[in-house]
Short mmCIF file of C-alpha atoms and ligand atoms in Angstrom, two decimals:
data_model
loop_
_atom_site.label_atom_id
_atom_site.label_comp_id
_atom_site.label_asym_id
_atom_site.label_seq_id
_atom_site.Cartn_x
_atom_site.Cartn_y
_atom_site.Cartn_z
CA MET K 275 4.55 -26.37 -34.38
CA ALA K 276 4.75 -22.77 -35.55
CA ARG K 277 7.18 -20.79 -33.41
CA SER K 278 7.11 -17.15 -32.41
CA GLU K 279 9.13 -14.79 -30.24
CA ARG K 280 7.60 -14.29 -26.85
CA TYR K 281 5.21 -11.33 -26.95
CA MET K 282 5.72 -10.48 -23.29
CA PRO K 283 9.21 -9.59 -21.97
CA ASP K 284 11.83 -12.36 -21.70
CA GLN K 285 11.74 -12.69 -17.94
CA TRP K 286 7.99 -12.18 -17.64
CA ILE K 287 6.03 -14.44 -15.32
CA LEU K 288 5.47 -18.07 -16.37
CA PRO K 289 2.81 -20.57 -15.36
CA ALA K 290 3.71 -22.78 -12.42
CA LEU K 291 3.38 -26.33 -13.68
CA THR K 292 0.93 -28.74 -12.11
CA PRO K 293 0.07 -32.34 -13.00
CA GLU K 294 -3.08 -30.96 -14.62
CA ASN K 295 -1.59 -28.18 -16.75
CA ARG K 296 1.70 -29.81 -17.76
CA ALA K 297 0.24 -31.09 -21.06
CA PHE K 298 -1.10 -27.66 -22.00
CA PHE K 299 2.08 -25.73 -21.26
CA THR K 300 4.85 -28.17 -22.26
CA SER K 301 3.56 -29.96 -25.37
CA GLY K 302 3.66 -27.21 -27.96
CA GLU K 303 0.10 -28.16 -28.86
CA LEU K 304 -3.33 -27.00 -27.72
CA ARG K 305 -3.52 -30.15 -25.68
CA LEU K 306 -6.77 -30.04 -23.74
CA GLN K 307 -7.93 -32.10 -20.82
CA ARG K 308 -10.57 -34.73 -21.68
CA CYS K 309 -12.52 -36.70 -19.11
CA ARG K 310 -11.96 -40.45 -19.45
CA ALA K 311 -15.40 -41.20 -18.05
CA CYS K 312 -17.67 -38.89 -20.07
CA GLY K 313 -15.42 -37.42 -22.75
CA ALA K 314 -16.03 -33.79 -21.76
CA VAL K 315 -13.23 -31.42 -22.76
CA GLN K 316 -12.52 -28.68 -20.24
CA HIS K 317 -10.15 -25.75 -19.95
CA PRO K 318 -8.34 -24.70 -17.86
CA PRO K 319 -7.50 -28.26 -16.87
CA GLY K 320 -8.89 -29.10 -13.46
CA GLU K 321 -8.61 -31.68 -10.75
CA LEU K 322 -12.01 -33.14 -11.54
CA CYS K 323 -14.41 -33.17 -14.45
CA ASN K 324 -16.94 -30.34 -14.15
CA VAL K 325 -19.56 -32.45 -15.97
CA CYS K 326 -19.39 -35.85 -14.24
CA GLN K 327 -16.89 -35.25 -11.40
CA ALA K 328 -14.60 -38.09 -12.51
CA LEU K 329 -10.93 -37.78 -11.58
CA GLU K 330 -9.17 -39.45 -14.54
CA PHE K 331 -8.22 -37.62 -17.71
CA ASP K 332 -6.40 -37.93 -20.97
CA TYR K 333 -5.50 -35.11 -23.32
CA VAL K 334 -6.66 -34.29 -26.81
CA ALA K 335 -4.95 -31.89 -29.23
CA ALA K 336 -7.17 -29.25 -30.78
CA ARG K 337 -6.30 -27.71 -34.12
CA PRO K 338 -4.45 -24.42 -33.60
CA GLU K 339 -7.34 -22.31 -34.84
CA GLY K 340 -9.54 -19.92 -32.96
CA VAL K 341 -11.60 -16.74 -32.93
CA VAL K 342 -11.14 -13.57 -30.86
CA GLU K 343 -14.09 -13.43 -28.44
CA SER K 344 -12.93 -10.28 -26.66
CA PHE K 345 -9.82 -8.20 -26.21
CA THR K 346 -8.39 -5.19 -24.44
CA ILE K 347 -5.50 -2.90 -25.21
CA VAL K 348 -3.47 -2.46 -22.03
CA HIS K 349 -1.83 0.95 -21.61
CA HIS K 350 -1.20 1.09 -17.88
CA VAL K 351 2.15 -0.19 -16.65
CA THR K 352 1.11 -2.64 -13.94
CA ASN K 353 4.70 -3.73 -13.39
CA PRO K 354 8.01 -1.96 -14.20
CA MET K 355 8.96 -4.86 -16.51
CA LEU K 356 6.18 -3.75 -18.87
CA GLU K 357 7.34 -0.17 -19.39
CA GLN K 358 8.64 -0.94 -22.86
CA ARG K 359 5.81 -3.37 -23.67
CA VAL K 360 2.74 -1.10 -23.43
CA PRO K 361 0.45 -0.74 -25.23
CA TYR K 362 -0.16 -4.45 -25.71
CA ASN K 363 -3.25 -6.56 -26.30
CA VAL K 364 -4.78 -9.32 -24.24
CA ALA K 365 -7.40 -11.43 -25.98
CA ILE K 366 -9.83 -14.21 -25.19
CA ILE K 367 -9.73 -16.83 -27.93
CA SER K 368 -12.29 -19.59 -28.45
CA LEU K 369 -11.20 -22.71 -30.32
CA ARG K 370 -12.66 -23.81 -33.64
CA ASP K 371 -12.69 -27.44 -32.52
CA TYR K 372 -14.09 -26.73 -29.05
CA PRO K 373 -15.98 -23.42 -29.12
CA HIS K 374 -16.75 -23.62 -25.39
CA VAL K 375 -13.02 -23.55 -24.61
CA ARG K 376 -11.66 -20.04 -24.11
CA ILE K 377 -7.96 -19.31 -23.82
CA VAL K 378 -6.43 -16.05 -22.63
CA GLY K 379 -3.57 -14.96 -24.83
CA ASN K 380 -2.01 -12.30 -27.01
CA VAL K 381 -2.47 -11.65 -30.74
CA ILE K 382 1.12 -10.92 -31.61
CA ASP K 383 0.92 -9.49 -35.13
CA VAL K 384 -2.05 -7.11 -34.97
CA ALA K 385 -1.75 -3.39 -34.16
CA PRO K 386 -3.96 -2.07 -31.35
CA GLY K 387 -6.32 -0.24 -33.69
CA GLN K 388 -6.81 -3.34 -35.87
CA MET K 389 -7.98 -5.76 -33.19
CA ARG K 390 -11.57 -6.99 -33.72
CA ILE K 391 -13.97 -9.31 -31.98
CA GLY K 392 -14.63 -12.21 -34.37
CA MET K 393 -11.14 -12.06 -35.89
CA PRO K 394 -9.88 -15.55 -36.85
CA VAL K 395 -6.50 -16.46 -35.40
CA THR K 396 -4.02 -19.33 -35.51
CA CYS K 397 -1.80 -20.47 -32.71
CA THR K 398 1.98 -20.32 -32.55
CA TRP K 399 4.23 -21.07 -29.61
CA ALA K 400 6.99 -19.18 -27.83
CA GLU K 401 9.58 -21.50 -26.37
CA VAL K 402 10.82 -20.48 -22.92
CA ARG K 403 13.44 -22.41 -21.01
CA ARG K 404 12.30 -22.57 -17.42
CA GLU K 405 14.92 -23.10 -14.76
CA GLY K 406 16.05 -21.78 -11.43
CA ASP K 407 12.96 -22.58 -9.39
CA GLY K 408 14.37 -25.75 -7.86
CA ALA K 409 12.63 -28.04 -10.35
CA ASP K 410 14.37 -29.75 -13.26
CA PRO K 411 14.80 -27.38 -16.20
CA ILE K 412 12.01 -27.75 -18.71
CA THR K 413 10.80 -26.01 -21.85
CA ILE K 414 7.51 -24.18 -21.56
CA TYR K 415 5.54 -23.47 -24.71
CA ILE K 416 3.46 -20.33 -24.43
CA PRO K 417 0.57 -20.27 -26.91
CA GLN K 418 0.47 -17.01 -28.89
CA TRP K 419 -1.88 -16.06 -31.69
CA LYS K 420 -1.56 -14.58 -35.15
CA HIS K 421 -4.22 -13.14 -37.40
CA ALA K 422 -5.47 -15.79 -39.87
CA ASP K 423 -6.43 -14.65 -43.36
CA MET V 172 -37.41 -14.54 4.68
CA HIS V 173 -37.24 -10.92 5.81
CA GLY V 174 -36.96 -8.61 8.76
CA LYS V 175 -34.82 -10.96 10.86
CA ALA V 176 -31.88 -8.61 11.34
CA ALA V 177 -31.20 -4.92 10.97
CA VAL V 178 -28.24 -2.59 10.77
CA VAL V 179 -28.26 -0.43 13.88
CA GLY V 180 -24.83 1.17 13.71
CA ILE V 181 -22.39 2.28 11.04
CA GLY V 182 -18.92 3.69 11.28
CA GLU V 183 -15.80 4.31 9.32
CA SER V 184 -12.25 5.52 9.66
CA LYS V 185 -11.03 8.45 7.69
CA TYR V 186 -10.58 7.33 4.08
CA TYR V 187 -7.18 7.81 2.47
CA LYS V 188 -5.52 7.45 -0.88
CA ALA V 189 -3.42 4.25 -0.79
CA GLY V 190 -0.26 4.82 1.19
CA ALA V 191 -1.51 7.94 2.96
CA SER V 192 -2.92 6.34 6.11
CA PRO V 193 -0.85 6.77 9.26
CA HIS V 194 -2.62 3.69 10.62
CA SER V 195 -2.35 -0.02 9.87
CA ALA V 196 -5.34 -2.00 8.64
CA LEU V 197 -5.85 -3.34 12.16
CA GLN V 198 -5.82 0.16 13.60
CA LEU V 199 -8.22 1.36 10.90
CA ALA V 200 -10.51 -1.57 11.66
CA SER V 201 -10.54 -0.69 15.34
CA ILE V 202 -11.50 2.92 14.59
CA ALA V 203 -14.33 1.96 12.23
CA ILE V 204 -15.69 -0.74 14.51
CA ARG V 205 -15.60 1.46 17.59
CA ASN V 206 -17.41 4.20 15.68
CA ALA V 207 -20.09 1.77 14.51
CA ILE V 208 -20.62 0.40 18.02
CA ASP V 209 -20.86 3.95 19.41
CA ASP V 210 -23.30 4.87 16.66
CA ALA V 211 -25.52 1.95 17.70
CA GLY V 212 -25.40 3.06 21.33
CA LEU V 213 -23.81 -0.24 22.31
CA VAL V 214 -20.51 -1.09 23.97
CA PRO V 215 -17.88 -3.55 22.74
CA ALA V 216 -18.92 -6.13 25.32
CA ASP V 217 -22.32 -6.35 23.59
CA ILE V 218 -20.75 -7.67 20.38
CA ASP V 219 -20.53 -11.44 20.02
CA GLY V 220 -20.12 -11.91 16.27
CA LEU V 221 -17.53 -10.67 13.81
CA VAL V 222 -17.62 -11.00 10.02
CA THR V 223 -15.24 -9.69 7.42
CA PHE V 224 -14.24 -10.96 3.97
CA MET V 225 -10.99 -11.35 2.07
CA ASP V 226 -8.93 -10.45 5.12
CA THR V 227 -5.59 -11.81 4.03
CA THR V 228 -3.75 -10.26 6.98
CA ARG V 229 -5.07 -13.12 9.15
CA GLN V 230 -5.70 -10.66 11.95
CA HIS V 231 -9.44 -11.21 11.86
CA ALA V 232 -9.70 -13.77 14.64
CA HIS V 233 -7.50 -11.69 16.93
CA LEU V 234 -9.54 -8.55 16.62
CA CYS V 235 -12.09 -9.39 19.30
CA SER V 236 -9.28 -9.61 21.85
CA TRP V 237 -8.13 -6.11 21.01
CA LEU V 238 -11.56 -4.54 20.83
CA GLY V 239 -12.92 -5.66 24.19
CA PHE V 240 -15.55 -8.11 23.03
CA GLU V 241 -16.35 -10.55 25.84
CA THR V 242 -17.30 -13.66 23.93
CA LEU V 243 -17.13 -14.40 20.25
CA ASN V 244 -19.99 -16.70 19.25
CA PHE V 245 -19.73 -16.33 15.50
CA ALA V 246 -16.80 -15.45 13.25
CA ALA V 247 -16.42 -15.66 9.48
CA ASN V 248 -14.01 -14.45 6.83
CA PRO V 249 -15.11 -15.72 3.41
CA MET V 250 -12.32 -15.73 0.84
CA SER V 251 -13.38 -16.04 -2.77
CA GLY V 252 -12.57 -13.30 -5.18
CA GLY V 253 -12.81 -9.87 -3.58
CA GLY V 254 -15.50 -7.24 -3.43
CA ASN V 255 -18.03 -9.76 -4.72
CA LEU V 256 -18.35 -10.83 -1.09
CA CYS V 257 -19.07 -7.43 0.46
CA MET V 258 -22.84 -7.84 0.67
CA ALA V 259 -22.42 -11.59 1.28
CA ALA V 260 -20.72 -10.60 4.56
CA ILE V 261 -23.92 -8.82 5.60
CA ASN V 262 -25.93 -11.80 4.37
CA LEU V 263 -23.79 -14.00 6.65
CA ALA V 264 -24.30 -11.77 9.67
CA ASP V 265 -28.06 -11.78 9.04
CA ALA V 266 -27.99 -15.58 8.80
CA ALA V 267 -26.03 -15.87 12.06
CA ILE V 268 -28.46 -13.61 13.90
CA SER V 269 -31.53 -15.24 12.35
CA ALA V 270 -30.27 -18.70 13.32
CA GLY V 271 -29.47 -17.57 16.85
CA TYR V 272 -25.73 -18.14 16.69
CA ALA V 273 -25.00 -14.58 17.72
CA ARG V 274 -26.93 -11.55 18.98
CA ASN V 275 -24.97 -8.53 17.86
CA VAL V 276 -22.65 -8.93 14.89
CA VAL V 277 -20.08 -6.51 13.50
CA VAL V 278 -19.38 -6.64 9.77
CA TYR V 279 -16.25 -4.77 8.75
CA ARG V 280 -13.54 -4.47 6.14
CA ALA V 281 -10.18 -2.79 6.64
CA ILE V 282 -7.68 -2.23 3.87
CA ASN V 283 -4.26 -0.70 3.86
CA GLN V 284 -3.10 -1.02 0.27
CA GLY V 285 -0.17 1.23 1.06
CA ARG V 286 1.26 -1.43 3.33
CA GLU V 287 -0.23 -4.64 1.93
CA GLY V 288 0.29 -3.97 -1.76
CA ARG V 289 -1.76 -2.08 -4.28
CA TYR V 290 -4.42 -4.05 -6.11
CA GLY V 291 -3.57 -2.44 -9.43
CA ARG V 292 0.00 -3.74 -9.53
CA SER V 293 0.90 -7.07 -11.05
CA ARG V 294 3.70 -9.47 -10.33
CA GLY V 295 6.44 -9.54 -12.95
CA ALA V 296 8.85 -12.41 -12.73
CA GLY V 297 8.39 -15.85 -11.20
CA PHE V 298 5.61 -18.39 -11.53
CA ALA V 299 1.86 -17.92 -11.51
CA ILE V 300 -0.31 -20.42 -9.67
CA GLY V 301 -3.99 -21.33 -9.74
CA GLU V 302 -6.15 -19.31 -12.12
CA GLU V 303 -3.30 -16.84 -12.56
CA ALA V 304 -1.32 -19.46 -14.48
CA TYR V 305 -3.79 -18.94 -17.35
CA ARG V 306 -3.85 -15.14 -17.26
CA ALA V 307 -0.71 -13.55 -15.79
CA PRO V 308 1.82 -14.99 -18.32
CA PHE V 309 -0.11 -13.07 -21.01
CA GLY V 310 0.09 -9.74 -19.22
CA ALA V 311 -3.36 -10.06 -17.65
CA GLY V 312 -2.43 -9.92 -13.99
CA VAL V 313 -4.80 -7.31 -12.58
CA PRO V 314 -8.56 -6.84 -12.24
CA ALA V 315 -8.69 -3.83 -14.61
CA ILE V 316 -7.65 -6.10 -17.48
CA TRP V 317 -10.02 -8.95 -16.59
CA ASN V 318 -12.94 -6.56 -16.29
CA ALA V 319 -11.97 -4.79 -19.50
CA LEU V 320 -12.15 -8.12 -21.33
CA LEU V 321 -15.64 -8.75 -19.98
CA THR V 322 -16.80 -5.21 -20.65
CA LYS V 323 -15.48 -5.09 -24.21
CA ARG V 324 -17.56 -8.13 -25.13
CA PHE V 325 -20.62 -6.90 -23.21
CA MET V 326 -20.48 -3.56 -25.06
CA HIS V 327 -20.03 -5.35 -28.37
CA ASP V 328 -22.98 -7.69 -27.84
CA TYR V 329 -25.43 -5.03 -26.67
CA GLY V 330 -24.42 -1.90 -28.57
CA ILE V 331 -23.13 0.00 -25.55
CA SER V 332 -20.92 3.06 -26.07
CA GLN V 333 -18.30 4.82 -23.99
CA ASN V 334 -21.04 7.28 -23.00
CA ALA V 335 -22.61 4.67 -20.74
CA LEU V 336 -19.33 4.01 -18.93
CA ALA V 337 -18.80 7.74 -18.50
CA GLU V 338 -22.25 8.12 -16.91
CA ILE V 339 -21.22 5.84 -14.02
CA ALA V 340 -18.02 7.80 -13.39
CA LEU V 341 -19.72 11.19 -13.67
CA ALA V 342 -22.47 10.16 -11.23
CA CYS V 343 -19.98 8.89 -8.64
CA TYR V 344 -17.78 11.97 -8.86
CA ALA V 345 -20.76 14.34 -8.74
CA HIS V 346 -22.00 12.67 -5.56
CA ALA V 347 -18.57 12.69 -3.95
CA GLN V 348 -18.48 16.49 -4.22
CA ARG V 349 -21.18 16.66 -1.53
CA ASN V 350 -19.55 14.08 0.73
CA PRO V 351 -16.68 15.36 2.90
CA ARG V 352 -15.60 11.76 3.66
CA ALA V 353 -14.88 11.14 -0.01
CA VAL V 354 -11.24 11.03 -1.07
CA MET V 355 -12.30 12.80 -4.29
CA HIS V 356 -14.27 15.51 -2.46
CA GLY V 357 -13.24 18.79 -4.04
CA ARG V 358 -12.10 17.03 -7.23
CA PRO V 359 -15.05 17.32 -9.62
CA LEU V 360 -14.98 15.38 -12.88
CA THR V 361 -16.13 16.74 -16.22
CA ARG V 362 -16.91 14.69 -19.29
CA GLU V 363 -14.03 16.36 -21.02
CA ALA V 364 -11.61 15.36 -18.27
CA TYR V 365 -12.99 11.82 -18.42
CA ASP V 366 -12.42 11.62 -22.19
CA ASN V 367 -8.95 13.11 -21.90
CA SER V 368 -7.81 10.85 -19.08
CA ARG V 369 -5.30 8.18 -19.99
CA TRP V 370 -6.34 4.69 -20.95
CA ILE V 371 -5.73 2.02 -18.36
CA SER V 372 -7.02 -0.99 -20.27
CA GLU V 373 -9.45 -0.21 -23.09
CA PRO V 374 -12.37 0.49 -22.79
CA PHE V 375 -11.38 1.77 -19.33
CA HIS V 376 -10.02 5.24 -18.89
CA LEU V 377 -8.42 6.19 -15.58
CA PHE V 378 -11.80 7.40 -14.29
CA ASP V 379 -13.48 4.08 -15.06
CA CYS V 380 -11.32 2.43 -12.41
CA CYS V 381 -11.88 2.41 -8.68
CA GLN V 382 -9.42 4.04 -6.37
CA GLU V 383 -6.76 2.28 -4.38
CA SER V 384 -7.47 3.20 -0.77
CA ASP V 385 -6.55 2.83 2.85
CA GLY V 386 -9.48 2.79 5.26
CA ALA V 387 -12.07 0.79 7.11
CA CYS V 388 -15.81 0.72 7.54
CA ALA V 389 -18.10 -1.28 9.78
CA LEU V 390 -21.73 -2.04 10.46
CA VAL V 391 -23.42 -3.41 13.58
CA LEU V 392 -26.32 -5.82 13.03
CA THR V 393 -28.76 -7.11 15.57
CA GLY V 394 -32.14 -8.84 15.60
CA ALA V 395 -35.10 -6.82 14.37
CA GLU V 396 -36.78 -6.98 17.80
CA ARG V 397 -33.79 -5.56 19.65
CA ALA V 398 -33.17 -3.06 16.88
CA ARG V 399 -36.33 -1.15 17.72
CA ASP V 400 -35.04 -0.26 21.19
CA LEU V 401 -31.71 1.17 20.02
CA ARG V 402 -31.02 4.78 19.34
CA ARG V 403 -30.75 4.86 15.54
CA ARG V 404 -33.46 4.12 13.02
CA PRO V 405 -32.82 0.51 12.00
CA ALA V 406 -32.16 -0.44 8.41
CA TYR V 407 -34.02 -3.75 8.28
CA ILE V 408 -32.74 -6.45 5.98
CA LEU V 409 -35.69 -7.15 3.72
CA ALA V 410 -33.73 -9.65 1.67
CA ALA V 411 -30.19 -10.68 0.89
CA ALA V 412 -28.79 -12.99 -1.75
CA SER V 413 -25.37 -14.36 -2.51
CA GLY V 414 -24.40 -17.09 -4.91
CA MET V 415 -23.90 -17.93 -8.55
CA ASP V 416 -25.10 -20.20 -11.31
CA SER V 417 -23.67 -23.65 -11.81
CA LYS V 418 -20.21 -23.41 -13.35
CA GLY V 419 -20.21 -19.67 -12.75
CA ALA V 420 -16.65 -19.78 -11.50
CA LEU V 421 -14.87 -21.80 -14.16
CA TRP V 422 -11.45 -20.22 -14.46
CA ALA V 423 -10.14 -17.80 -17.03
CA PHE V 424 -13.44 -16.82 -18.68
CA ASN V 425 -14.63 -20.40 -19.29
CA ASP V 426 -17.92 -20.04 -17.44
CA PRO V 427 -20.89 -20.64 -19.78
CA ASP V 428 -22.40 -17.22 -19.03
CA PHE V 429 -19.44 -15.24 -20.41
CA PRO V 430 -19.33 -12.27 -20.51
CA HIS V 431 -22.13 -12.00 -17.97
CA ARG V 432 -21.45 -12.56 -14.29
CA SER V 433 -23.61 -14.00 -11.53
CA TYR V 434 -26.10 -11.14 -11.19
CA ARG V 435 -29.08 -12.69 -12.94
CA LYS V 436 -29.39 -15.34 -10.27
CA ILE V 437 -28.73 -12.86 -7.45
CA GLY V 438 -31.37 -10.50 -8.80
CA LYS V 439 -33.96 -13.23 -9.24
CA GLN V 440 -33.44 -14.44 -5.67
CA LEU V 441 -33.39 -10.95 -4.20
CA TRP V 442 -36.64 -9.79 -5.80
CA GLU V 443 -38.41 -13.06 -5.02
CA ARG V 444 -37.36 -12.97 -1.40
CA ALA V 445 -38.18 -9.30 -0.95
CA GLY V 446 -41.48 -9.39 -2.82
CA VAL V 447 -40.64 -6.18 -4.66
CA GLU V 448 -39.36 -5.29 -8.11
CA PRO V 449 -36.53 -3.17 -9.46
CA SER V 450 -39.07 -0.48 -10.38
CA ASP V 451 -39.78 -0.08 -6.64
CA ILE V 452 -36.16 1.00 -6.02
CA LYS V 453 -35.44 4.73 -5.92
CA VAL V 454 -31.77 4.68 -4.86
CA ALA V 455 -29.01 2.11 -5.24
CA GLN V 456 -25.38 1.48 -4.40
CA PHE V 457 -23.66 -0.71 -6.98
CA TYR V 458 -20.12 -1.97 -6.58
CA GLU V 459 -18.02 -0.34 -9.28
CA ASN V 460 -14.52 -1.66 -9.31
CA PHE V 461 -14.85 -0.65 -12.95
CA THR V 462 -17.69 1.20 -14.64
CA GLY V 463 -18.31 -1.42 -17.32
CA THR V 464 -19.11 -4.28 -15.02
CA THR V 465 -21.50 -2.01 -13.11
CA LEU V 466 -23.50 -1.55 -16.31
CA MET V 467 -23.64 -5.32 -16.59
CA ALA V 468 -24.82 -5.56 -12.99
CA LEU V 469 -27.58 -2.97 -13.49
CA ALA V 470 -28.97 -4.94 -16.41
CA ASP V 471 -28.54 -8.42 -15.05
CA ILE V 472 -29.97 -7.70 -11.63
CA GLY V 473 -33.09 -6.58 -13.40
CA PHE V 474 -33.25 -2.81 -13.91
CA CYS V 475 -33.33 -3.13 -17.70
CA ALA V 476 -32.44 -5.51 -20.50
CA PRO V 477 -28.76 -5.45 -21.47
CA HIS V 478 -29.48 -3.73 -24.79
CA GLU V 479 -31.39 -1.03 -22.89
CA VAL V 480 -28.47 -0.13 -20.58
CA GLU V 481 -27.24 2.72 -22.73
CA GLY V 482 -30.63 4.44 -22.51
CA PHE V 483 -31.19 3.53 -18.89
CA VAL V 484 -28.10 5.39 -17.67
CA ALA V 485 -28.10 8.21 -20.26
CA GLU V 486 -28.24 11.92 -19.58
CA GLY V 487 -27.69 11.91 -15.86
CA ALA V 488 -30.25 9.21 -15.02
CA LEU V 489 -27.94 7.99 -12.25
CA ARG V 490 -27.29 11.44 -10.77
CA TRP V 491 -28.81 12.94 -7.67
CA PRO V 492 -31.17 14.75 -7.24
CA ASN V 493 -33.08 14.51 -10.53
CA GLY V 494 -32.01 11.18 -11.97
CA ARG V 495 -34.40 8.25 -12.01
CA LEU V 496 -32.01 6.07 -9.99
CA PRO V 497 -29.33 8.01 -8.08
CA LEU V 498 -26.41 5.59 -7.95
CA ASN V 499 -23.58 5.47 -5.42
CA THR V 500 -24.76 8.54 -3.59
CA SER V 501 -21.63 8.83 -1.43
CA GLY V 502 -19.28 8.63 -4.42
CA GLY V 503 -18.81 4.87 -4.47
CA ASN V 504 -15.61 2.97 -5.05
CA LEU V 505 -14.63 5.43 -7.75
CA ALA V 506 -14.78 8.64 -5.75
CA GLU V 507 -15.51 8.01 -2.04
CA ALA V 508 -13.10 5.19 -1.23
CA TYR V 509 -12.50 1.58 -2.14
CA ILE V 510 -13.06 -0.40 1.04
CA HIS V 511 -13.70 -3.46 -1.07
CA GLY V 512 -17.25 -2.20 -1.56
CA LEU V 513 -18.46 -2.52 2.01
CA GLN V 514 -18.61 1.27 2.36
CA LEU V 515 -21.51 1.09 -0.12
CA ALA V 516 -23.54 -0.72 2.53
CA ASN V 517 -22.93 2.12 4.99
CA GLU V 518 -24.30 4.53 2.41
CA ALA V 519 -27.33 2.32 1.75
CA VAL V 520 -28.05 2.51 5.49
CA ARG V 521 -27.71 6.31 5.46
CA GLN V 522 -30.34 6.47 2.73
CA ILE V 523 -32.74 4.58 5.01
CA ARG V 524 -31.92 6.89 7.92
CA GLY V 525 -32.29 9.99 5.80
CA ASP V 526 -28.83 11.41 6.41
CA SER V 527 -26.95 10.86 3.16
CA THR V 528 -25.20 13.91 1.69
CA CYS V 529 -27.19 13.08 -1.46
CA GLN V 530 -30.38 12.06 0.30
CA VAL V 531 -33.17 10.80 -1.91
CA ASP V 532 -36.66 11.77 -0.72
CA GLY V 533 -38.94 9.18 0.80
CA VAL V 534 -36.60 6.18 0.70
CA GLU V 535 -38.42 3.03 1.78
CA LEU V 536 -36.05 0.54 0.14
CA SER V 537 -32.30 0.89 -0.24
CA LEU V 538 -30.30 -1.49 -2.41
CA ALA V 539 -26.61 -2.39 -2.18
CA VAL V 540 -25.03 -4.75 -4.69
CA GLY V 541 -21.63 -6.36 -4.34
CA GLY V 542 -19.70 -7.70 -7.20
CA PRO V 543 -18.94 -8.10 -9.86
CA ALA V 544 -16.27 -9.79 -11.89
CA THR V 545 -15.62 -12.75 -9.61
CA PRO V 546 -18.53 -15.00 -8.70
CA PRO V 547 -20.26 -15.53 -6.35
CA GLY V 548 -22.00 -12.17 -6.31
CA SER V 549 -24.05 -10.68 -3.51
CA ALA V 550 -26.72 -8.10 -2.80
CA VAL V 551 -28.73 -6.79 0.14
CA LEU V 552 -31.97 -4.84 0.20
CA PHE V 553 -32.64 -2.70 3.26
CA SER V 554 -36.08 -1.53 4.28
CA ARG V 555 -37.18 1.39 6.44
CA ASN V 556 -39.92 -0.80 7.89
CA PRO V 557 -39.58 -4.10 9.72
ZN1 ZN S 634 -16.60 -36.32 -17.05
#
């Protein structure tokens, strides 16, 4: 797994873990939910398959490669924690292996003026130790993207 | 499918910038609802149905006790997204009246963002649940950012420039200058000021984003038969539509229609039910939480193809009095007030009555579209004739 520093501030909000999303956020892979009945891959992981409505899933790792489908450069400080972070980008990335899967993320090594729709990207992970919410401490892996040559 | 119910009364509170209202949301609701009932020439005891949407204060069910309604026969508070439900609330009231569940239904929305939290602020620390788990950790915790992501791709796919976004903002601000209710009354917007305003989330400048407001608005609906005997000219519901395509609400931009929203289906249903076409419409109120998604709505509901949007809105085409389709004639979410879009319905009714501050001549049909970024979407088409 390629590692990267977290793009958002250290204490910035984390995903609450659920039985469905635990694989995606704690594996350090693009581990996607796959329906055991029909094989459909869906993201975000859900409680039932949106193709056949089955309730049982396993998880399949996609290669860490994607394409920028859209992006925005955020300038407005929507929370005081972001005062030093703006301007930053938010992107929608589709996966090479599963083009219908779109993941919201950040492209961490591209300047605002250089962002492009169609830009190829590879995934890295920021490791964040999550504790203090009553649950057992656990490491969360936040997927983050870098420009691919 | 048409003419079953009509709007016979409209009302509103004073509209405020977020934080400026001396009144709570409940107090604002009471003012708007009382004004709408007065406008209809009815009394609170006549009302037996109450519909709002996205009322997270949980005061909705209590309101009839405070307002002097005698019996509540129908109550609803749909919660899915936000302003996408504004015209769906009217659709619901029409359905309740048409089915005979209630006789006289109030539809209202009251917001006090000053007290309840401003919609443009995001949470910082902690843990994000539901759909937010896939957006907020990446700094995408507010609607401006979600809509910017949709708009950026829509502009890219269909060759739409910043000029088209600016046209929406300029039309809304121009119309607000004639409307004393508008928070931005007396604050005209020039193209230069638009271009020079700070970025919020590209491609949105400050003036591409709706206001954060405190205020309330309300409408009284009754059956078309009874409507004729009341004191105001009824705005008959010719057709309403609310819904989305299959898988239209898959989280975090995974719906198959990306970057489009649910308007194509809404438009198809609306025109089929009404038996008219977009070219029959001379004035329209389109929900603009952000200018970009309004362009998407205009195209997808059927006014033009997406690649024609730039030309459709160019050179003041949306501006009263000379534009081909005066849009948001009271100033809209951008410049009148952001009452989650329901105030657009009040303005659509004024266009039928003939008393808008930007009145279009000879209005027979008056369109109001809710939306956009969160499915299901909704729209209502009012008619001057039953
Ligand atoms: Zn399945």
